[in-house]
Every structure is written in structure tokens, then in C-alpha cells.
Short mmCIF file of C-alpha atoms (C1' of nucleotides) in Angstrom, two decimals:
data_model
loop_
_atom_site.label_atom_id
_atom_site.label_comp_id
_atom_site.label_asym_id
_atom_site.label_seq_id
_atom_site.Cartn_x
_atom_site.Cartn_y
_atom_site.Cartn_z
CA MET A 1324 -3.19 18.92 -10.88
CA ALA A 1325 -4.01 15.38 -8.68
CA LYS A 1326 -0.88 15.09 -5.84
CA GLN A 1327 -1.58 18.80 -4.12
CA VAL A 1328 -4.06 17.04 -1.14
CA VAL A 1329 -5.20 20.09 0.82
CA PRO A 1330 -5.56 18.82 4.22
CA GLU A 1331 -8.81 18.20 6.05
CA ALA A 1332 -8.41 21.90 8.38
CA ALA A 1333 -7.54 24.33 5.74
CA ARG A 1334 -10.96 23.16 3.44
CA GLN A 1335 -12.96 25.64 2.28
CA ARG A 1336 -14.55 25.44 -0.28
CA ARG A 1337 -16.95 22.56 -1.28
CA ARG A 1338 -19.19 21.65 -4.43
CA ARG A 1339 -21.60 19.00 -3.85
CA THR A 1340 -20.97 16.30 -5.54
CA HIS A 1341 -22.84 14.82 -9.27
CA GLY A 1342 -24.78 13.60 -6.51
CA GLY A 1343 -26.07 16.12 -4.31
CA THR A 1344 -23.69 14.89 -1.48
CA VAL A 1345 -21.05 17.30 -0.63
CA LEU A 1346 -17.65 15.54 0.55
CA SER A 1347 -15.01 15.34 3.83
CA GLU A 1348 -12.40 13.40 4.52
CA GLU A 1349 -14.42 12.47 7.08
CA ILE A 1350 -17.15 11.25 5.26
CA ILE A 1351 -15.43 9.39 2.53
CA VAL A 1352 -13.38 7.65 5.30
CA ARG A 1353 -16.90 6.33 6.68
CA THR A 1354 -18.04 5.46 3.01
CA ALA A 1355 -14.85 3.16 2.66
CA LEU A 1356 -15.46 0.96 6.09
CA ARG A 1357 -18.63 0.40 4.64
CA VAL A 1358 -18.10 -0.79 1.19
CA LEU A 1359 -15.52 -1.86 2.99
CA ARG A 1360 -17.62 -4.03 5.15
CA GLU A 1361 -20.03 -5.07 2.11
CA HIS A 1362 -17.23 -6.42 -0.27
CA GLY A 1363 -14.32 -7.40 1.33
CA SER A 1364 -10.81 -6.37 1.95
CA THR A 1365 -9.84 -6.33 -1.80
CA GLY A 1366 -13.15 -5.09 -2.84
CA LEU A 1367 -12.13 -1.49 -1.59
CA THR A 1368 -11.90 0.45 -5.35
CA ALA A 1369 -11.74 4.41 -6.28
CA ARG A 1370 -14.40 3.56 -8.55
CA ARG A 1371 -16.68 1.74 -5.25
CA LEU A 1372 -16.14 4.04 -3.04
CA GLY A 1373 -16.45 6.47 -6.08
CA ALA A 1374 -19.26 4.85 -6.76
CA ALA A 1375 -21.00 4.25 -3.43
CA LEU A 1376 -20.47 8.79 -2.40
CA GLY A 1377 -21.87 9.43 -6.47
CA ALA A 1378 -18.68 11.34 -6.43
CA ASP A 1379 -16.39 10.34 -10.20
CA PRO A 1380 -13.72 8.74 -8.03
CA SER A 1381 -10.88 10.86 -9.37
CA THR A 1382 -12.28 13.07 -6.60
CA LEU A 1383 -11.06 11.03 -3.95
CA TYR A 1384 -7.80 12.10 -5.66
CA ARG A 1385 -8.56 15.36 -3.33
CA TYR A 1386 -9.05 14.63 -0.36
CA PHE A 1387 -5.84 11.59 0.00
CA ALA A 1388 -2.98 10.68 -2.49
CA GLY A 1389 -3.23 7.43 -3.37
CA MET A 1390 -5.36 4.57 -1.99
CA ASP A 1391 -2.67 4.12 0.05
CA ASP A 1392 -2.76 7.01 1.72
CA LEU A 1393 -6.55 6.00 1.79
CA ALA A 1394 -6.55 3.59 3.98
CA ARG A 1395 -4.25 4.24 5.70
CA ALA A 1396 -6.57 7.73 7.61
CA ILE A 1397 -8.73 4.10 7.97
CA GLY A 1398 -6.28 3.14 10.18
CA ASP A 1399 -6.16 6.11 11.95
CA GLU A 1400 -10.00 6.23 12.62
CA LEU A 1401 -10.12 2.74 14.08
CA MET A 1402 -7.20 3.33 16.21
CA GLY A 1403 -9.47 6.31 17.27
CA ARG A 1404 -12.32 4.93 18.41
CA ALA A 1405 -10.08 1.91 19.92
CA LEU A 1406 -9.15 4.89 22.04
CA ASP A 1407 -12.14 6.52 22.48
CA SER A 1408 -14.64 4.18 24.15
CA TRP A 1409 -11.51 3.21 26.66
CA THR A 1410 -11.41 5.11 29.69
CA SER A 1411 -9.20 5.30 32.67
CA THR A 1412 -9.87 3.68 36.34
CA GLY A 1413 -5.82 4.38 37.18
CA ASP A 1414 -5.26 0.11 37.71
CA TRP A 1415 -2.15 -0.52 36.37
CA ARG A 1416 -3.52 -4.29 35.85
CA ALA A 1417 -7.09 -3.38 34.63
CA ASP A 1418 -5.80 -0.51 32.30
CA PRO A 1419 -3.69 -2.33 29.68
CA ARG A 1420 -6.05 -5.67 29.09
CA ALA A 1421 -9.46 -3.45 28.65
CA LEU A 1422 -7.05 -0.51 26.37
CA GLY A 1423 -5.83 -4.16 24.42
CA ARG A 1424 -9.08 -5.42 23.91
CA ALA A 1425 -10.27 -1.72 22.85
CA ILE A 1426 -7.79 -1.38 20.17
CA HIS A 1427 -8.65 -5.87 18.99
CA ALA A 1428 -11.66 -5.32 19.20
CA SER A 1429 -12.09 -2.36 17.24
CA TYR A 1430 -9.82 -4.15 14.38
CA LEU A 1431 -12.28 -6.83 14.08
CA ALA A 1432 -15.33 -4.33 14.30
CA HIS A 1433 -13.92 -4.34 10.90
CA PRO A 1434 -12.42 -6.92 10.17
CA GLN A 1435 -12.24 -6.14 6.38
CA ALA A 1436 -10.52 -2.73 6.42
CA ALA A 1437 -8.39 -4.57 10.18
CA VAL A 1438 -6.53 -7.14 7.15
CA LEU A 1439 -5.72 -3.66 4.96
CA THR A 1440 -4.70 -1.04 7.61
CA ALA A 1441 -3.12 -3.80 11.05
CA SER A 1442 -0.62 -4.71 9.79
CA ARG A 1443 1.10 -1.36 9.76
CA VAL A 1444 2.38 1.45 11.72
CA THR A 1445 1.22 5.05 10.81
CA GLY A 1446 2.68 7.31 13.27
CA ARG A 1447 -0.43 9.45 13.15
CA PRO A 1448 -1.79 11.51 15.94
CA ARG A 1449 -4.40 9.14 17.67
CA GLU A 1450 -1.87 6.25 17.20
CA ILE A 1451 0.93 8.79 18.97
CA ALA A 1452 -1.61 9.13 22.25
CA VAL A 1453 -2.56 5.91 21.96
CA ASP A 1454 1.56 5.55 22.53
CA GLU A 1455 1.34 7.56 24.91
CA THR A 1456 -1.31 6.43 27.27
CA ILE A 1457 0.64 2.70 27.32
CA LEU A 1458 4.03 3.75 28.22
CA GLY A 1459 1.74 6.52 31.02
CA ILE A 1460 0.61 3.25 32.07
CA LEU A 1461 3.83 1.48 32.59
CA ARG A 1462 5.56 4.60 34.29
CA GLY A 1463 2.97 5.19 36.44
CA ALA A 1464 2.23 1.26 37.79
CA GLY A 1465 7.22 1.64 39.09
CA LEU A 1466 8.10 -0.32 35.43
CA PRO A 1467 12.28 1.33 35.27
CA ASP A 1468 12.49 3.27 32.05
CA PRO A 1469 14.13 0.29 29.91
CA VAL A 1470 11.05 -1.89 30.98
CA ALA A 1471 8.67 0.07 30.47
CA VAL A 1472 9.14 0.62 26.73
CA GLY A 1473 9.94 -3.59 26.39
CA VAL A 1474 6.13 -4.56 27.37
CA TYR A 1475 5.49 -1.36 25.98
CA HIS A 1476 7.01 -2.08 22.21
CA ALA A 1477 5.85 -6.36 22.75
CA PHE A 1478 1.85 -4.13 23.44
CA ILE A 1479 1.44 -2.11 20.54
CA ASP A 1480 3.10 -4.78 18.54
CA GLN A 1481 0.82 -7.29 19.53
CA SER A 1482 -2.26 -6.26 19.81
CA LEU A 1483 -2.17 -4.74 16.51
CA ALA A 1484 -0.05 -8.13 14.85
CA PHE A 1485 -3.62 -9.93 16.19
CA ALA A 1486 -6.02 -7.74 14.86
CA ALA A 1487 -4.31 -8.38 11.57
CA LEU A 1488 -4.10 -12.10 12.02
CA ASP A 1489 -7.65 -12.00 13.71
CA ALA A 1490 -9.30 -10.16 10.98
CA GLY A 1491 -7.82 -11.77 8.07
CA SER A 1492 -9.80 -15.30 9.48
CA LEU A 1493 -12.57 -13.27 10.44
CA ALA A 1494 -13.08 -11.32 6.89
CA LEU A 1495 -12.72 -14.50 5.37
CA ALA A 1496 -16.33 -14.66 2.89
CA ASP A 1497 -18.82 -17.62 5.21
CA GLU A 1498 -18.92 -20.51 3.23
CA ALA A 1499 -15.20 -20.42 2.48
CA ARG A 1500 -14.84 -18.58 6.60
CA THR A 1501 -17.01 -21.66 7.56
CA ARG A 1502 -15.11 -24.40 6.00
CA ASP A 1503 -11.80 -22.95 7.80
CA GLU A 1504 -13.79 -23.64 11.19
CA GLU A 1505 -14.37 -27.37 9.79
CA MET A 1506 -11.21 -27.72 9.27
CA TRP A 1507 -10.30 -28.53 12.56
CA ARG A 1508 -12.95 -31.05 12.97
CA SER A 1509 -12.21 -32.63 9.21
CA THR A 1510 -8.92 -32.59 8.29
CA TYR A 1511 -6.68 -32.03 11.45
CA ALA A 1512 -9.49 -34.87 14.14
CA ARG A 1513 -9.19 -37.67 10.92
CA LEU A 1514 -5.57 -37.42 11.17
CA PRO A 1515 -3.53 -40.97 12.26
CA ALA A 1516 -2.71 -40.94 16.42
CA GLU A 1517 0.55 -43.21 14.27
CA SER A 1518 1.76 -40.11 11.94
CA HIS A 1519 0.26 -37.46 14.43
CA PRO A 1520 0.02 -38.70 17.88
CA ASN A 1521 -0.33 -34.99 19.96
CA ILE A 1522 -3.16 -33.34 17.34
CA ALA A 1523 -4.83 -36.51 17.71
CA ALA A 1524 -4.69 -37.06 21.30
CA THR A 1525 -6.62 -33.19 21.76
CA ALA A 1526 -7.98 -33.51 18.43
CA HIS A 1527 -11.22 -31.90 20.73
CA LEU A 1528 -8.94 -30.02 22.30
CA LEU A 1529 -7.75 -27.83 19.29
CA ALA A 1530 -11.55 -28.19 18.38
CA ARG A 1531 -12.87 -26.17 20.21
CA ARG A 1532 -9.63 -24.03 20.48
CA MET A 1533 -8.71 -22.92 17.23
CA PRO A 1534 -11.60 -20.68 16.00
CA HIS A 1535 -11.24 -18.29 18.97
CA SER A 1536 -8.02 -15.97 18.92
CA ALA A 1537 -5.78 -16.32 20.52
CA PHE A 1538 -5.17 -12.34 22.01
CA PRO A 1539 -6.51 -12.89 25.54
CA ALA A 1540 -4.54 -15.87 27.27
CA ALA A 1541 -1.78 -13.87 25.24
CA LEU A 1542 -2.00 -9.95 26.99
CA GLU A 1543 -2.71 -11.97 29.72
CA MET A 1544 0.74 -13.70 29.68
CA LEU A 1545 1.78 -10.07 29.03
CA LEU A 1546 0.24 -9.10 32.42
CA GLU A 1547 1.51 -11.20 34.09
CA HIS A 1548 5.13 -10.50 32.47
CA ILE A 1549 4.74 -6.79 34.24
CA ASP A 1550 3.58 -8.72 37.22
CA VAL A 1551 6.83 -10.91 37.14
CA GLN A 1552 9.33 -7.67 36.96
CA LEU A 1553 8.04 -5.95 39.10
CA SER A 1554 7.55 -8.16 42.39
CA ARG A 1555 11.80 -7.74 41.03
CA VAL A 1556 11.48 -4.48 41.47
CA GLY A 1557 10.33 -4.25 44.62
CA ALA A 1558 6.96 -2.22 44.17
CA MET B 663 -9.36 -24.34 -19.74
CA ALA B 664 -7.32 -22.64 -16.82
CA LYS B 665 -9.54 -24.02 -14.59
CA GLN B 666 -7.91 -28.05 -14.56
CA VAL B 667 -5.46 -28.20 -12.54
CA VAL B 668 -3.00 -31.16 -12.47
CA PRO B 669 -1.37 -32.06 -9.24
CA GLU B 670 2.76 -31.92 -8.84
CA ALA B 671 3.21 -35.62 -8.68
CA ALA B 672 0.96 -36.29 -11.41
CA ARG B 673 3.03 -34.16 -14.16
CA GLN B 674 4.32 -35.97 -17.27
CA ARG B 675 4.40 -34.24 -20.01
CA ARG B 676 6.40 -30.98 -19.34
CA ARG B 677 7.17 -28.44 -22.70
CA ARG B 678 9.69 -26.02 -22.77
CA THR B 679 8.64 -22.15 -22.77
CA HIS B 680 9.61 -19.90 -25.42
CA GLY B 681 12.36 -18.57 -23.27
CA GLY B 682 13.79 -22.63 -22.94
CA THR B 683 13.28 -23.27 -19.76
CA VAL B 684 11.34 -26.41 -18.22
CA LEU B 685 8.64 -24.80 -15.73
CA SER B 686 7.46 -26.90 -12.58
CA GLU B 687 5.77 -26.12 -8.95
CA GLU B 688 8.72 -25.76 -7.48
CA ILE B 689 10.63 -22.95 -9.45
CA ILE B 690 7.73 -21.08 -10.62
CA VAL B 691 7.51 -20.61 -6.99
CA ARG B 692 10.85 -20.25 -6.19
CA THR B 693 11.21 -17.54 -8.88
CA ALA B 694 8.02 -15.60 -6.79
CA LEU B 695 10.27 -15.23 -4.56
CA ARG B 696 12.94 -13.77 -6.65
CA VAL B 697 10.37 -11.45 -8.47
CA LEU B 698 8.17 -10.86 -4.40
CA ARG B 699 12.55 -9.44 -3.47
CA GLU B 700 13.13 -7.55 -6.75
CA HIS B 701 9.55 -5.74 -6.84
CA GLY B 702 8.17 -5.70 -3.53
CA SER B 703 5.12 -6.90 -2.24
CA THR B 704 2.63 -5.39 -4.38
CA GLY B 705 5.31 -6.54 -7.82
CA LEU B 706 4.07 -10.14 -8.16
CA THR B 707 1.88 -9.70 -11.22
CA ALA B 708 0.93 -12.99 -13.09
CA ARG B 709 2.65 -10.65 -16.35
CA ARG B 710 5.77 -10.12 -14.50
CA LEU B 711 6.42 -13.05 -13.37
CA GLY B 712 5.88 -15.13 -16.64
CA ALA B 713 8.50 -12.97 -18.21
CA ALA B 714 10.08 -13.20 -14.95
CA LEU B 715 9.92 -17.70 -16.77
CA GLY B 716 10.21 -16.74 -20.60
CA ALA B 717 6.38 -17.87 -19.69
CA ASP B 718 3.36 -16.22 -20.98
CA PRO B 719 1.29 -14.86 -18.60
CA SER B 720 -1.32 -17.35 -19.18
CA THR B 721 0.72 -20.53 -18.51
CA LEU B 722 0.59 -20.02 -14.64
CA TYR B 723 -2.16 -21.21 -14.25
CA ARG B 724 -1.41 -25.22 -15.47
CA TYR B 725 0.21 -24.66 -12.46
CA PHE B 726 -2.26 -22.85 -10.07
CA ALA B 727 -5.24 -22.06 -9.76
CA GLY B 728 -4.88 -18.62 -9.73
CA MET B 729 -2.62 -15.67 -7.81
CA ASP B 730 -3.81 -16.33 -4.82
CA ASP B 731 -3.55 -20.27 -4.76
CA LEU B 732 0.46 -18.90 -5.60
CA ALA B 733 0.02 -17.71 -2.94
CA ARG B 734 -0.77 -19.92 0.04
CA ALA B 735 2.11 -22.04 -2.22
CA ILE B 736 4.83 -19.23 -0.22
CA GLY B 737 3.61 -19.57 1.66
CA ASP B 738 3.27 -23.07 3.08
CA GLU B 739 7.74 -22.79 1.08
CA LEU B 740 8.41 -21.14 3.97
CA MET B 741 6.55 -22.62 6.33
CA GLY B 742 9.39 -26.12 5.07
CA ARG B 743 12.20 -23.54 5.74
CA ALA B 744 11.66 -22.85 9.54
CA LEU B 745 10.42 -26.65 9.61
CA ASP B 746 13.64 -28.31 7.94
CA SER B 747 16.53 -25.27 10.06
CA TRP B 748 15.63 -26.81 12.99
CA THR B 749 16.74 -29.68 15.20
CA SER B 750 14.89 -30.77 18.21
CA THR B 751 16.85 -31.31 21.34
CA GLY B 752 15.20 -32.61 23.56
CA ASP B 753 14.64 -28.98 25.46
CA TRP B 754 11.73 -27.96 25.65
CA ARG B 755 12.90 -24.69 26.29
CA ALA B 756 14.71 -24.16 24.13
CA ASP B 757 13.37 -25.83 21.22
CA PRO B 758 10.10 -23.47 21.34
CA ARG B 759 12.27 -21.45 22.09
CA ALA B 760 14.95 -22.51 18.96
CA LEU B 761 11.55 -23.55 16.35
CA GLY B 762 9.38 -20.58 17.34
CA ARG B 763 12.84 -17.50 15.59
CA ALA B 764 13.58 -20.27 13.27
CA ILE B 765 9.32 -19.36 12.09
CA HIS B 766 9.84 -16.09 12.56
CA ALA B 767 13.19 -15.78 10.28
CA SER B 768 12.15 -17.92 7.79
CA TYR B 769 9.72 -15.35 7.10
CA LEU B 770 11.75 -12.28 7.73
CA ALA B 771 13.71 -13.72 5.75
CA HIS B 772 11.58 -13.61 2.67
CA PRO B 773 9.82 -10.08 3.83
CA GLN B 774 8.06 -9.36 0.95
CA ALA B 775 6.63 -12.85 0.77
CA ALA B 776 6.00 -12.84 4.21
CA VAL B 777 2.92 -9.97 4.16
CA LEU B 778 1.82 -11.71 0.88
CA THR B 779 1.18 -14.96 3.13
CA ALA B 780 2.03 -14.94 6.65
CA SER B 781 -1.17 -13.46 7.74
CA ARG B 782 -2.98 -16.42 7.09
CA VAL B 783 -3.70 -20.08 7.81
CA THR B 784 -3.57 -22.60 5.78
CA GLY B 785 -3.99 -26.15 7.11
CA ARG B 786 -0.98 -27.90 4.19
CA PRO B 787 0.87 -30.60 5.20
CA ARG B 788 4.57 -27.94 6.41
CA GLU B 789 2.03 -26.36 8.73
CA ILE B 790 -0.17 -29.23 10.62
CA ALA B 791 4.19 -30.51 11.16
CA VAL B 792 4.93 -28.04 12.02
CA ASP B 793 1.46 -27.98 14.71
CA GLU B 794 2.22 -31.68 15.53
CA THR B 795 5.46 -30.43 17.03
CA ILE B 796 5.25 -28.20 18.87
CA LEU B 797 2.54 -29.68 20.33
CA GLY B 798 5.00 -32.71 21.40
CA ILE B 799 6.93 -30.32 23.16
CA LEU B 800 4.72 -28.67 25.18
CA ARG B 801 2.97 -32.25 26.44
CA GLY B 802 6.67 -33.65 27.29
CA ALA B 803 7.76 -31.61 28.29
CA GLY B 804 4.13 -32.26 31.40
CA LEU B 805 1.48 -29.20 30.53
CA PRO B 806 -2.36 -30.57 30.99
CA ASP B 807 -3.27 -30.83 28.07
CA PRO B 808 -5.75 -28.61 28.01
CA VAL B 809 -2.75 -25.92 29.39
CA ALA B 810 -0.79 -27.27 25.89
CA VAL B 811 -2.98 -26.71 23.51
CA GLY B 812 -4.03 -22.80 25.09
CA VAL B 813 0.04 -22.24 24.63
CA TYR B 814 0.54 -24.06 21.50
CA HIS B 815 -2.29 -21.76 19.94
CA ALA B 816 -0.99 -18.63 21.26
CA PHE B 817 2.56 -20.04 20.60
CA ILE B 818 1.78 -20.15 16.25
CA ASP B 819 -0.56 -17.52 16.59
CA GLN B 820 1.48 -15.35 17.95
CA SER B 821 4.65 -16.79 15.53
CA LEU B 822 3.30 -16.21 12.72
CA ALA B 823 1.51 -12.85 13.60
CA PHE B 824 4.50 -11.18 14.45
CA ALA B 825 5.78 -12.50 11.43
CA ALA B 826 3.35 -10.66 8.76
CA LEU B 827 4.00 -6.98 11.13
CA ASP B 828 7.58 -7.57 11.04
CA ALA B 829 7.98 -8.28 7.71
CA GLY B 830 5.62 -5.27 7.25
CA SER B 831 8.27 -2.89 8.36
CA LEU B 832 10.62 -5.12 6.43
CA ALA B 833 9.39 -5.08 3.08
CA LEU B 834 8.86 -1.15 3.33
CA ALA B 835 11.57 -0.06 -0.19
CA ASP B 836 13.98 1.06 1.58
CA GLU B 837 13.53 4.53 1.38
CA ALA B 838 10.30 4.89 2.72
CA ARG B 839 12.26 2.44 5.47
CA THR B 840 14.41 4.67 6.25
CA ARG B 841 11.61 7.77 6.62
CA ASP B 842 9.75 5.08 9.38
CA GLU B 843 13.09 4.71 11.09
CA GLU B 844 13.44 8.06 11.23
CA MET B 845 9.71 8.70 12.77
CA TRP B 846 11.15 7.71 16.27
CA ARG B 847 13.07 10.22 16.44
CA SER B 848 12.34 13.01 14.25
CA THR B 849 8.19 13.12 14.77
CA TYR B 850 7.82 11.37 17.41
CA ALA B 851 11.41 12.58 19.58
CA ARG B 852 10.41 16.26 18.96
CA LEU B 853 6.70 15.19 21.08
CA PRO B 854 6.31 18.48 23.32
CA ALA B 855 6.54 16.99 27.15
CA GLU B 856 3.89 19.02 28.14
CA SER B 857 1.83 16.99 25.69
CA HIS B 858 3.25 13.97 26.02
CA PRO B 859 5.66 13.58 29.35
CA ASN B 860 5.78 9.72 28.66
CA ILE B 861 7.61 10.14 24.98
CA ALA B 862 9.62 12.70 26.12
CA ALA B 863 11.14 11.20 29.24
CA THR B 864 11.91 7.71 26.74
CA ALA B 865 12.55 8.84 23.38
CA HIS B 866 15.97 8.42 23.42
CA LEU B 867 14.72 4.40 24.21
CA LEU B 868 12.41 4.53 22.40
CA ALA B 869 14.09 5.25 19.55
CA ARG B 870 15.91 2.16 20.30
CA ARG B 871 13.99 -0.06 20.72
CA MET B 872 11.66 0.42 17.87
CA PRO B 873 12.64 -0.20 14.53
CA HIS B 874 14.01 -4.04 16.05
CA SER B 875 11.20 -6.82 16.89
CA ALA B 876 9.10 -7.48 20.05
CA PHE B 877 8.69 -10.92 18.73
CA PRO B 878 11.73 -12.48 20.89
CA ALA B 879 10.65 -10.55 24.22
CA ALA B 880 6.64 -11.84 23.24
CA LEU B 881 8.44 -14.84 23.03
CA GLU B 882 10.09 -15.14 26.37
CA MET B 883 7.00 -14.20 28.25
CA LEU B 884 5.68 -17.67 26.48
CA LEU B 885 8.40 -19.84 27.76
CA GLU B 886 7.65 -17.37 31.14
CA HIS B 887 4.23 -18.74 31.29
CA ILE B 888 5.07 -22.34 30.03
CA ASP B 889 7.30 -22.25 33.32
CA VAL B 890 5.08 -20.32 35.19
CA GLN B 891 2.28 -23.59 34.24
CA LEU B 892 4.66 -26.66 34.86
CA SER B 893 5.66 -24.83 38.70
CA ARG B 894 1.92 -24.80 39.36
CA VAL B 895 1.57 -28.86 38.05
CA GLY B 896 4.74 -29.72 40.15
CA ALA B 897 6.66 -30.66 37.06
"C1'" DA C 1353 4.96 -43.89 -36.79
"C1'" DG C 1354 0.69 -42.37 -34.78
"C1'" DC C 1355 -2.33 -40.98 -31.15
"C1'" DT C 1356 -3.30 -38.35 -27.52
"C1'" DT C 1357 -3.89 -34.80 -25.00
"C1'" DA C 1358 -1.47 -32.35 -21.63
"C1'" DT C 1359 1.08 -28.21 -21.64
"C1'" DG C 1360 1.96 -23.93 -23.20
"C1'" DC C 1361 1.34 -19.57 -26.42
"C1'" DC C 1362 -1.74 -15.66 -28.23
"C1'" DA C 1363 -5.38 -12.08 -27.98
"C1'" DA C 1364 -9.59 -10.39 -25.38
"C1'" DC C 1365 -11.60 -9.09 -21.65
"C1'" DG C 1366 -13.14 -5.93 -18.03
"C1'" DC C 1367 -12.17 -3.36 -13.66
"C1'" DA C 1368 -8.27 -0.85 -11.60
"C1'" DG C 1369 -5.42 3.26 -9.27
"C1'" DT C 1370 -4.49 7.53 -11.49
"C1'" DT C 1371 -3.25 11.94 -14.95
"C1'" DG C 1372 -4.53 15.69 -17.43
"C1'" DA C 1373 -7.65 19.00 -19.56
"C1'" DC C 1374 -11.63 20.75 -18.27
"C1'" DC C 1375 -15.03 23.90 -16.44
"C1'" DT C 1376 -18.26 25.66 -12.10
"C1'" DT C 1377 -19.51 27.46 -7.92
"C1'" DA C 1378 -17.73 28.75 -3.33
"C1'" DC C 1379 -15.71 33.12 -1.29
"C1'" DA C 1380 -12.15 36.68 -0.26
"C1'" DG C 1381 -11.63 41.42 -1.38
"C1'" DT C 1382 -13.02 45.65 -1.83
"C1'" DA D 1452 -23.30 43.08 -4.43
"C1'" DC D 1453 -19.42 42.63 -7.85
"C1'" DT D 1454 -15.96 40.32 -9.92
"C1'" DG D 1455 -11.07 37.21 -9.32
"C1'" DT D 1456 -9.01 33.71 -8.11
"C1'" DA D 1457 -8.20 28.39 -7.65
"C1'" DA D 1458 -10.48 24.62 -4.98
"C1'" DG D 1459 -12.39 21.04 -5.72
"C1'" DG D 1460 -15.74 18.96 -8.75
"C1'" DT D 1461 -16.54 15.66 -13.93
"C1'" DC D 1462 -14.51 13.71 -17.97
"C1'" DA D 1463 -11.63 10.88 -21.13
"C1'" DA D 1464 -7.71 8.64 -21.16
"C1'" DC D 1465 -3.72 6.03 -20.03
"C1'" DT D 1466 -1.92 1.52 -18.48
"C1'" DG D 1467 -1.33 -2.32 -17.01
"C1'" DC D 1468 -3.88 -6.32 -13.67
"C1'" DG D 1469 -5.67 -11.58 -13.31
"C1'" DT D 1470 -8.24 -13.79 -16.08
"C1'" DT D 1471 -9.70 -16.50 -19.53
"C1'" DG D 1472 -11.35 -19.57 -24.17
"C1'" DG D 1473 -9.60 -21.45 -29.16
"C1'" DC D 1474 -4.99 -23.07 -30.63
"C1'" DA D 1475 -0.88 -24.99 -31.20
"C1'" DT D 1476 2.61 -28.12 -30.77
"C1'" DA D 1477 5.01 -31.84 -28.58
"C1'" DA D 1478 5.68 -35.69 -25.06
"C1'" DG D 1479 5.23 -39.75 -24.05
"C1'" DC D 1480 2.48 -44.44 -24.51
"C1'" DT D 1481 1.06 -47.77 -27.30
#
DNA sequence: AGCTTATGCCAACGCAGTTGACCTTACAGT
DNA sequence: ACTGTAAGGTCAACTGCGTTGGCATAAGCT
């Protein structure tokens, strides 16, 4: 019966695996992060993870409903780490900036895992905690509820979306990544000025800018937007 | 020899498949889009696509280096459709708004395909055409080159990132999607006000806002940012 | 008409997720 | 301390995946 998954909190009888280790959701997720880092975003397989744990692949189905369920648990872990690394200062401008960067950084610390998970909203406890925190900051700053909800929505989706996109390029194999970065110097820089005048005119700027993330800039635009909204309300 | 892929332009001898159809890159990509729509973002397999084409799966390797190569071709097709559906008006504010929405809409018209491809930058011709167009709009509006490059970067990444994220929720199976949308009414709306006061206070607004995309709002923030930058330059 | 070879098909490889049957051992109740 | 129960481990096998090498055939050139 691989369909019945016992929740972590209700577990009591933990047997040893063939390899001698004692399993738990936490250990499995941590090991999965290691396997992902070592074998890439498509390298997390039940057999490989089982081998890394010293356990049979089918054992995983005692803890997760399937590989998809495991992936969501990994995403929840990254979101939790982001929130843990963040502390409130009470400043409405510094707080969302730091939290956004914490989320982005937490996912980018595990690019291969981020590729797997950042594109989905899980609705798990730690994600909800982040939501509550952001809404609290925005409402505390004085934004009317409808505006706060709109900004919150853009904030969380933007953070996750950029995390997924930036992780994608970061997760490329070394060879592929440098080839990707070189593209801006080779392909784009060599476009003739007649057919692509704007790219040609800014090629040197593009080569410097494109290998980095646009997330910080987008985040500042969001904060700027809050500024404008607050001045309209008259806070 | 499945490694030698003949470029589409150089093809001459087209044989009929067992099913009677005559193949081409375009037909394969179009059929792939159909298979993706019918079977989901993970449902595009060589065997299934072969069956849909009335051809042997291995035949695909005469046209693409592998399933990954096919995926990039699909992404290029979506980007091309976005650019084709857009026409310049000369207005620096209306043009990027319409182009951003065209990109977003083109990907969301094929959510399952977007999930597969929107997270990667291809550097293919049609993507380059979009880049050149945006840079032209921004520089034409009067932005200094460094600012224009920064805004362009945020614009293209934001469009792709949101396309990937929004496509993700749209690509969920019907059953899973409605369950996802209901989450904001059930799970979030039922959170106790003591532990989650901000979510509780705005639950009705969240339920209305969250099922929709935050991309339009983020796009407006970007346009707003251009406004501010232009006023600083003094245009 | 005949030659070349691009382009199709077939069979098979290793690996994937997943499941059902089966042990085995940790704990609860006495 | 003893024992019954079932959680939680293993094993073997299923289907389907991407991919490849060998082979057949028909399209187009001369």
C-alpha cells in the first residue's frame, strides 16, 4: 500500500534502512537538495535518491505521495529558509526589500531545486506565513486594503517568477552557462548595425547587464510604486 | 545516425510516413502544441508525438537533436507569434504595453507549452527581433542608453518570468485548477484572525485578486518607472 | 533508367516512476 | 516481560520514457 502516506507528525515506528540510516521527511528533503545540486534539476530520481539515502526507492512512497509531492516539499523548505533568514525592522521600505531579496536568494542558493519548484504556488504553511508577513508590512505602511492586496500579489508572484527564471540560467551546466553568457558578446555584439541598430548601439551595456538578474531592478520599481500610492493616499 | 540533423531549409527528399503525412519542422511543432494542449505539459513524449504524426518516434530525431531541442523550437514559435500579433503605433507608452501583453498572451495561449519553454532564453532570431524592438522603443522615447538597457532587461525578463508562472497555474488539470482557486476561499479564508490577522482582514479581496495574473500590474509599474526616469532626464 | 542518400521504420537498450506482495521490527497494552 | 499490530522497510515487476544502430525505400539528380 503505497498510497497511504503517514504525516510526519504522526510517525512513531521508525525502522532502519538497509544502509543503516533512519529516515524522516527532513532528511529526505535535505538529501534531495544535495542530489539536485550534484546531478542537476533533472537528476533527482527515485532510484538515485534512494541510493543516496541507503534505502530502496519504494521507501520514498511511505513519506511522499510521489515525486511531485516531494518536489512541493522541497519548495516549501526553500520558502521556510527564506523567512527564517529574514528579520523585521519595522521600516516599510526596508522590510519588503529585504524579504524579497531573501526569497530570491533562498531559491537561487539551490538553483536546480528552484527550477523544479519555483513555478508553483503550494499554499503550504510556510508560504502562508510569508503572505501574512507581506500583507502586514503593506497594510502597516498605510496602504488601503485593495491597493495592499494588489501590491502583495505582484510582490509574491514577481519574487517567485524571477526566482524561477534566474535559477534556470544558474542551473545550467558550467559549459552551457558560459556559452550562454558569451552569447551576448558573440551573437548579439556581432549583429550588423543596419538590421539591429539599437542592439548594436548598446551592445557593450547589454553584455555587462544581461548576465545579472533583473530582479533587484524590478523590486525597486515595486517599492517606487508603493511610494507613489502612499503619496496619493496622503500618508 | 540520429545525430545528423538536416536544417529545414536544406531538406529536399520528403518521404511519406507510415500514416501518409509528410513531415516538416512546422508540422511537428504545430502537432506538438496540440499534443501539449491535450495531454498536459508533461504529456509531450516522443512516442505520443510520433503517434499523433502517424510516424515512428525515432523519425523525430531526423528533425531535432532531441526532445530538448524540440522544446526550444516550440518556444521560438510562441515568441514569433507574439511579435507577429503586434504592430507599432509610435507611442512609447502604448507600444511596450501592447508588446508585453502580446508576449504574455502568446505564451498563455499555450500554457502547457509555456511551462516547458518560457523559463529559458533561447537567443534565436525571433527573440532577438523582440529585443531590438523594445530597445528601439525605449531609446526612441528619450531614455539614456544605460537606463534603456536596464528597463529593457527588466521588461523582457519580467514578461517571460510571469508567462512561465501564470502558465503554470493555467496548465493545471481542470480538477487541480479549480481546487487551486478554491484554496483562497477555503484554506486562506478560514485562517483564524488571531494568527493571521492580515490575511483574515483581506480574505475577500484576496479571493478576488489571486486567481488572476499580476503581470498587468507589474507591467504598469514598469511603465510608471519609465515615466519617472523620463521626467528626471527632462524630456 | 539508375544511383545516391535522405528519410522513414524497427528492435532494443537502460532508466524512469510506481505498485503489490512480502518481511520485520518498534511500540502499545497487558 | 510478553505479545499483537501495523508502520515502515525490502523486493520484483510493470509500463512507459528518450534514444540509438541497423536496415529499407523512395525521392530527386544526372
